[in-house]
Amino acid sequence: MKKRSIGNYAISAMLAVIAVIQIFPLIWLILFSLKSDEEIFGGNIIGLPAKFLWENYAKAFVGGKVGVYFLNSSIVTAVTILASGLLASMSAYAIVRMKWKLSKPVLLIFLSGMMIPIHAALLPLFVILKNLKLYNTLWALIIPYTAFALPMAVFILSTFMQSIPRELEEAALLDGCNIFQVFFSIIIPIVKPALATVSIFTYLSTWNELMFAVTFISDQKYKTLTVGIMSMVGQYSTNWGPIGAGLVIATLPTVLIYILMSGQVQKSLTAGAVKG
C-alpha cells in the first residue's frame, strides 16, 4: 500500500509539472499583453507587470482593428464548419448507404484530397478566384477551406455510417419517410459524435490558417485574425502590448470551447478515433 501511494504521489507530481509547463505559455502571453514596450524590453519578460495596461486591449480593438478581424474569422469559420459538415455528411451518406456503381471511385477521389498540400493548390486557386471575381472577399477563404475540409470529414463520417444498421432506414421508409426525412431525422442524430469530431478539426484548421488568408485577402476590412495581427507589426516601430492583446483575443475562443465542451471534445475525438 505504501509503495502504491508513493507511486500515485510521484505520478501526480509529474502530471502537475507537465500541466504547469503546458499552461505557462498562455499565462506568459496574458502577462505580456498587459505590459508596455519599455517593460517588455527592459528585462521584465516573465514577471508580473509593474502596471497592468488594460488599455492595450482597447488599442488592439480600436487602433489595431482586432474586432473587425475577429468578426471576419468568426464568419469564415462558422460558414466553413456548417458547409463542410452538411456537404460531407450528405456525400458520406450517398457513398456508404446508397447502392450505385461509382460509390467506391468517388470515395477514393474524396480521400485523394487528403494527399494534396495547400501549397500545391495556392497558385491555381489564386488564378481561379481572380477570374471569378472572388479575390478580396470572404468567399475566397470559405470555398477553399470547405474544399480542403471535405476529404477528412467524408472519411470520418463514411466510416461512422458503416456501423449504422440498415434496419433503421428500412423501418423509416416503411413508415412513409422519404430519403431526406431519413437522412435528417435518423442519420444526422446518430452521427452527431462524428460531426462533432469533424467540426473540431475544421475549426482548428480554419481559425489558425495563414497561407490562404495572406494570399487571397489584401483588403483591410476582410482580413482574418491571423493576417490582421501579423499586419500590426510596423515597418519601423511596433507596439507589442496591443499585439499581445490581439493574440490573447485570438486564443480565447479555443480555450473557452475546450473549457465549456471538454467532455464533448473528448467523446467526439474518441468516437472519431474508434470509428475511423
CSV table of C-alpha atoms in Angstrom, one decimal:
chain,number,residue,atom,x,y,z
A,1,MET,CA,0.0,0.0,0.0
A,2,LYS,CA,2.9,2.4,0.9
A,3,LYS,CA,4.6,1.7,-2.5
A,4,ARG,CA,1.3,2.3,-4.3
A,5,SER,CA,0.7,5.6,-2.5
A,6,ILE,CA,4.3,6.7,-3.2
A,7,GLY,CA,3.8,5.8,-6.9
A,8,ASN,CA,0.5,7.8,-7.0
A,9,TYR,CA,2.2,10.8,-5.5
A,10,ALA,CA,5.0,10.6,-8.0
A,11,ILE,CA,2.6,10.4,-10.9
A,12,SER,CA,0.5,13.3,-9.6
A,13,ALA,CA,3.7,15.4,-9.2
A,14,MET,CA,4.8,14.6,-12.7
A,15,LEU,CA,1.4,15.4,-14.1
A,16,ALA,CA,1.4,18.7,-12.2
A,17,VAL,CA,4.7,19.7,-13.6
A,18,ILE,CA,3.5,18.8,-17.2
A,19,ALA,CA,0.4,20.9,-16.6
A,20,VAL,CA,2.4,23.9,-15.5
A,21,ILE,CA,4.7,23.6,-18.5
A,22,GLN,CA,1.7,23.4,-20.8
A,23,ILE,CA,-0.3,26.3,-19.2
A,24,PHE,CA,2.7,28.6,-18.7
A,25,PRO,CA,2.9,29.9,-22.3
A,26,LEU,CA,-0.7,31.1,-22.1
A,27,ILE,CA,-0.1,32.8,-18.7
A,28,TRP,CA,3.0,34.4,-20.1
A,29,LEU,CA,1.0,35.7,-23.1
A,30,ILE,CA,-1.6,37.2,-20.9
A,31,LEU,CA,1.1,39.0,-18.8
A,32,PHE,CA,2.9,40.1,-22.0
A,33,SER,CA,-0.3,41.7,-23.2
A,34,LEU,CA,-0.6,43.9,-20.1
A,35,LYS,CA,2.9,45.3,-20.3
A,36,SER,CA,4.5,48.3,-22.0
A,37,ASP,CA,7.3,48.1,-24.6
A,38,GLU,CA,9.7,49.6,-22.0
A,39,GLU,CA,8.9,46.9,-19.5
A,40,ILE,CA,9.0,44.1,-22.1
A,41,PHE,CA,12.4,45.1,-23.4
A,42,GLY,CA,13.7,46.3,-20.0
A,43,GLY,CA,14.2,42.8,-18.6
A,44,ASN,CA,10.8,42.0,-17.0
A,45,ILE,CA,9.9,39.4,-19.5
A,46,ILE,CA,8.4,36.7,-17.3
A,47,GLY,CA,7.4,38.6,-14.1
A,48,LEU,CA,4.2,40.4,-13.3
A,49,PRO,CA,3.7,43.8,-15.0
A,50,ALA,CA,4.6,46.8,-12.8
A,51,LYS,CA,1.4,48.4,-14.1
A,52,PHE,CA,-1.5,46.4,-15.7
A,53,LEU,CA,-2.1,48.2,-19.0
A,54,TRP,CA,-5.7,47.1,-19.8
A,55,GLU,CA,-5.8,49.8,-22.4
A,56,ASN,CA,-3.7,47.6,-24.6
A,57,TYR,CA,-6.9,45.6,-25.3
A,58,ALA,CA,-8.7,48.9,-26.2
A,59,LYS,CA,-5.9,49.8,-28.5
A,60,ALA,CA,-6.0,46.4,-30.1
A,61,PHE,CA,-9.7,46.6,-30.7
A,62,VAL,CA,-9.9,50.2,-32.0
A,63,GLY,CA,-6.4,51.1,-33.4
A,64,GLY,CA,-5.5,47.5,-34.4
A,65,LYS,CA,-9.0,46.7,-35.7
A,66,VAL,CA,-8.9,43.3,-33.9
A,67,GLY,CA,-12.6,43.5,-33.5
A,68,VAL,CA,-13.1,43.5,-37.3
A,69,TYR,CA,-10.5,40.7,-37.8
A,70,PHE,CA,-12.3,38.7,-35.1
A,71,LEU,CA,-15.7,39.1,-36.8
A,72,ASN,CA,-14.2,38.1,-40.1
A,73,SER,CA,-12.6,35.0,-38.7
A,74,SER,CA,-15.8,34.0,-36.9
A,75,ILE,CA,-17.9,34.3,-40.1
A,76,VAL,CA,-15.4,32.4,-42.2
A,77,THR,CA,-15.0,29.6,-39.5
A,78,ALA,CA,-18.8,29.3,-38.8
A,79,VAL,CA,-19.7,29.1,-42.5
A,80,THR,CA,-16.9,26.7,-43.2
A,81,ILE,CA,-17.9,24.4,-40.4
A,82,LEU,CA,-21.6,24.4,-41.4
A,83,ALA,CA,-20.9,24.0,-45.1
A,84,SER,CA,-18.3,21.2,-44.8
A,85,GLY,CA,-20.4,19.3,-42.2
A,86,LEU,CA,-23.5,19.4,-44.4
A,87,LEU,CA,-21.7,18.6,-47.6
A,88,ALA,CA,-19.6,15.9,-46.1
A,89,SER,CA,-22.5,14.2,-44.3
A,90,MET,CA,-24.6,14.1,-47.5
A,91,SER,CA,-21.7,12.8,-49.5
A,92,ALA,CA,-20.8,10.1,-47.0
A,93,TYR,CA,-24.5,9.1,-46.8
A,94,ALA,CA,-24.6,8.8,-50.6
A,95,ILE,CA,-21.4,6.8,-50.8
A,96,VAL,CA,-22.0,4.4,-47.9
A,97,ARG,CA,-25.8,4.0,-47.7
A,98,MET,CA,-26.8,4.1,-51.4
A,99,LYS,CA,-26.1,1.4,-54.0
A,100,TRP,CA,-24.5,2.8,-57.2
A,101,LYS,CA,-21.5,1.7,-59.3
A,102,LEU,CA,-19.3,4.7,-58.8
A,103,SER,CA,-19.5,4.9,-55.0
A,104,LYS,CA,-16.1,3.5,-54.3
A,105,PRO,CA,-14.3,5.5,-57.0
A,106,VAL,CA,-16.0,8.7,-55.7
A,107,LEU,CA,-14.8,7.9,-52.2
A,108,LEU,CA,-11.3,7.4,-53.4
A,109,ILE,CA,-11.5,10.8,-55.2
A,110,PHE,CA,-12.5,12.4,-51.9
A,111,LEU,CA,-9.8,10.6,-50.0
A,112,SER,CA,-7.1,11.6,-52.5
A,113,GLY,CA,-7.8,15.2,-51.5
A,114,MET,CA,-6.0,14.4,-48.2
A,115,MET,CA,-2.8,14.0,-50.1
A,116,ILE,CA,-2.8,17.4,-51.7
A,117,PRO,CA,-0.9,20.1,-49.8
A,118,ILE,CA,-2.3,23.6,-49.7
A,119,HIS,CA,0.9,25.0,-51.2
A,120,ALA,CA,0.3,23.0,-54.4
A,121,ALA,CA,-3.1,24.5,-54.8
A,122,LEU,CA,-2.1,28.0,-53.9
A,123,LEU,CA,-1.4,29.4,-57.4
A,124,PRO,CA,-4.3,27.6,-59.3
A,125,LEU,CA,-6.7,28.8,-56.6
A,126,PHE,CA,-5.4,32.4,-56.8
A,127,VAL,CA,-6.0,32.4,-60.6
A,128,ILE,CA,-9.5,30.9,-60.3
A,129,LEU,CA,-10.6,33.3,-57.6
A,130,LYS,CA,-9.3,36.2,-59.6
A,131,ASN,CA,-11.2,35.1,-62.7
A,132,LEU,CA,-14.4,34.5,-60.7
A,133,LYS,CA,-14.1,38.0,-59.1
A,134,LEU,CA,-13.9,36.4,-55.6
A,135,TYR,CA,-10.5,37.7,-54.7
A,136,ASN,CA,-10.6,40.0,-51.7
A,137,THR,CA,-13.9,38.6,-50.4
A,138,LEU,CA,-14.6,36.2,-47.5
A,139,TRP,CA,-15.7,33.7,-50.1
A,140,ALA,CA,-12.1,33.5,-51.3
A,141,LEU,CA,-11.4,31.8,-47.9
A,142,ILE,CA,-14.7,30.0,-47.3
A,143,ILE,CA,-14.7,28.0,-50.5
A,144,PRO,CA,-11.0,26.7,-50.3
A,145,TYR,CA,-11.4,26.0,-46.6
A,146,THR,CA,-14.5,24.0,-47.2
A,147,ALA,CA,-13.0,22.1,-50.0
A,148,PHE,CA,-9.9,21.1,-48.0
A,149,ALA,CA,-12.0,20.1,-45.0
A,150,LEU,CA,-14.2,17.7,-47.0
A,151,PRO,CA,-11.7,14.8,-47.5
A,152,MET,CA,-11.1,14.2,-43.8
A,153,ALA,CA,-14.8,14.9,-43.0
A,154,VAL,CA,-16.0,12.4,-45.6
A,155,PHE,CA,-13.5,9.8,-44.3
A,156,ILE,CA,-14.7,10.1,-40.7
A,157,LEU,CA,-18.4,10.2,-41.5
A,158,SER,CA,-18.3,7.4,-44.0
A,159,THR,CA,-16.6,5.0,-41.6
A,160,PHE,CA,-19.0,6.0,-38.9
A,161,MET,CA,-22.1,5.5,-41.1
A,162,GLN,CA,-21.0,2.0,-42.0
A,163,SER,CA,-21.8,0.8,-38.4
A,164,ILE,CA,-25.4,2.1,-38.6
A,165,PRO,CA,-27.9,-0.8,-39.0
A,166,ARG,CA,-29.8,-0.6,-42.3
A,167,GLU,CA,-33.0,-1.7,-40.5
A,168,LEU,CA,-33.4,1.8,-39.1
A,169,GLU,CA,-33.7,3.2,-42.6
A,170,GLU,CA,-35.9,0.4,-43.8
A,171,ALA,CA,-38.3,0.9,-40.9
A,172,ALA,CA,-38.5,4.6,-41.6
A,173,LEU,CA,-39.2,4.1,-45.3
A,174,LEU,CA,-42.0,1.6,-44.4
A,175,ASP,CA,-43.5,4.3,-42.2
A,176,GLY,CA,-43.6,6.6,-45.2
A,177,CYS,CA,-40.5,8.7,-44.8
A,178,ASN,CA,-38.7,9.9,-47.9
A,179,ILE,CA,-34.9,9.9,-48.3
A,180,PHE,CA,-34.5,13.5,-46.9
A,181,GLN,CA,-36.5,12.7,-43.8
A,182,VAL,CA,-34.5,9.5,-43.2
A,183,PHE,CA,-31.3,11.5,-43.6
A,184,PHE,CA,-32.1,14.5,-41.4
A,185,SER,CA,-34.3,12.7,-38.8
A,186,ILE,CA,-32.4,9.4,-38.3
A,187,ILE,CA,-28.9,9.5,-39.8
A,188,ILE,CA,-27.9,13.0,-38.6
A,189,PRO,CA,-28.8,12.5,-34.9
A,190,ILE,CA,-26.9,9.2,-34.9
A,191,VAL,CA,-23.7,10.7,-36.4
A,192,LYS,CA,-23.6,13.7,-34.0
A,193,PRO,CA,-20.3,12.4,-32.4
A,194,ALA,CA,-18.6,12.1,-35.8
A,195,LEU,CA,-20.0,15.6,-36.8
A,196,ALA,CA,-18.5,17.0,-33.5
A,197,THR,CA,-15.1,15.5,-34.4
A,198,VAL,CA,-15.3,17.0,-37.9
A,199,SER,CA,-16.3,20.4,-36.5
A,200,ILE,CA,-13.4,20.4,-34.1
A,201,PHE,CA,-10.8,19.6,-36.8
A,202,THR,CA,-12.4,22.1,-39.2
A,203,TYR,CA,-12.4,24.8,-36.5
A,204,LEU,CA,-8.8,24.3,-35.6
A,205,SER,CA,-7.6,24.3,-39.2
A,206,THR,CA,-9.7,27.2,-40.3
A,207,TRP,CA,-9.3,29.5,-37.3
A,208,ASN,CA,-5.5,29.2,-37.3
A,209,GLU,CA,-4.9,29.2,-41.1
A,210,LEU,CA,-2.5,31.8,-42.5
A,211,MET,CA,-1.3,30.8,-46.0
A,212,PHE,CA,-4.6,31.3,-47.9
A,213,ALA,CA,-5.6,34.3,-45.7
A,214,VAL,CA,-2.4,36.1,-46.7
A,215,THR,CA,-2.6,35.3,-50.4
A,216,PHE,CA,-6.3,35.7,-51.1
A,217,ILE,CA,-7.1,38.8,-48.9
A,218,SER,CA,-5.3,42.1,-49.1
A,219,ASP,CA,-8.2,44.5,-48.2
A,220,GLN,CA,-8.0,45.5,-44.6
A,221,LYS,CA,-11.8,45.1,-43.9
A,222,TYR,CA,-11.7,41.4,-45.0
A,223,LYS,CA,-8.6,40.3,-43.1
A,224,THR,CA,-8.8,37.5,-40.6
A,225,LEU,CA,-7.2,37.4,-37.2
A,226,THR,CA,-4.0,35.6,-38.2
A,227,VAL,CA,-3.3,38.1,-41.0
A,228,GLY,CA,-4.6,41.1,-39.1
A,229,ILE,CA,-2.4,40.6,-36.1
A,230,MET,CA,0.6,40.0,-38.3
A,231,SER,CA,-0.1,43.3,-40.1
A,232,MET,CA,0.0,45.1,-36.7
A,233,VAL,CA,3.8,44.8,-36.8
A,234,GLY,CA,5.1,48.1,-38.1
A,235,GLN,CA,7.9,48.6,-40.6
A,236,TYR,CA,9.9,50.9,-38.3
A,237,SER,CA,8.3,50.7,-34.8
A,238,THR,CA,5.9,48.2,-33.2
A,239,ASN,CA,3.8,48.5,-30.1
A,240,TRP,CA,4.0,44.9,-28.8
A,241,GLY,CA,1.5,45.2,-25.9
A,242,PRO,CA,-1.6,45.5,-28.2
A,243,ILE,CA,-0.2,42.7,-30.4
A,244,GLY,CA,-0.1,40.5,-27.3
A,245,ALA,CA,-3.7,41.6,-26.5
A,246,GLY,CA,-4.7,40.6,-30.0
A,247,LEU,CA,-3.1,37.2,-29.6
A,248,VAL,CA,-4.9,36.6,-26.3
A,249,ILE,CA,-8.2,37.5,-28.1
A,250,ALA,CA,-7.4,35.1,-30.9
A,251,THR,CA,-6.6,32.3,-28.4
A,252,LEU,CA,-9.6,32.9,-26.2
A,253,PRO,CA,-12.3,31.1,-28.3
A,254,THR,CA,-10.3,27.9,-28.5
A,255,VAL,CA,-9.7,27.9,-24.7
A,256,LEU,CA,-13.4,28.7,-24.0
A,257,ILE,CA,-14.5,25.9,-26.3
A,258,TYR,CA,-12.3,23.4,-24.5
A,259,ILE,CA,-13.4,24.6,-21.0
A,260,LEU,CA,-17.2,24.6,-21.9
A,261,MET,CA,-17.1,21.5,-24.1
A,262,SER,CA,-14.2,19.4,-22.7
A,263,GLY,CA,-16.4,16.4,-22.2
A,264,GLN,CA,-17.9,16.6,-25.7
A,265,VAL,CA,-14.5,17.2,-27.2
A,266,GLN,CA,-13.1,14.1,-25.6
A,267,LYS,CA,-16.1,12.0,-26.6
A,268,SER,CA,-16.0,13.2,-30.2
A,269,LEU,CA,-12.3,12.7,-30.6
A,270,THR,CA,-12.6,9.2,-29.1
A,271,ALA,CA,-15.5,8.4,-31.3
A,272,GLY,CA,-13.6,9.6,-34.4
A,273,ALA,CA,-10.6,7.6,-33.4
A,274,VAL,CA,-12.5,4.4,-32.8
A,275,LYS,CA,-14.8,4.7,-35.9
A,276,GLY,CA,-12.0,6.0,-38.1
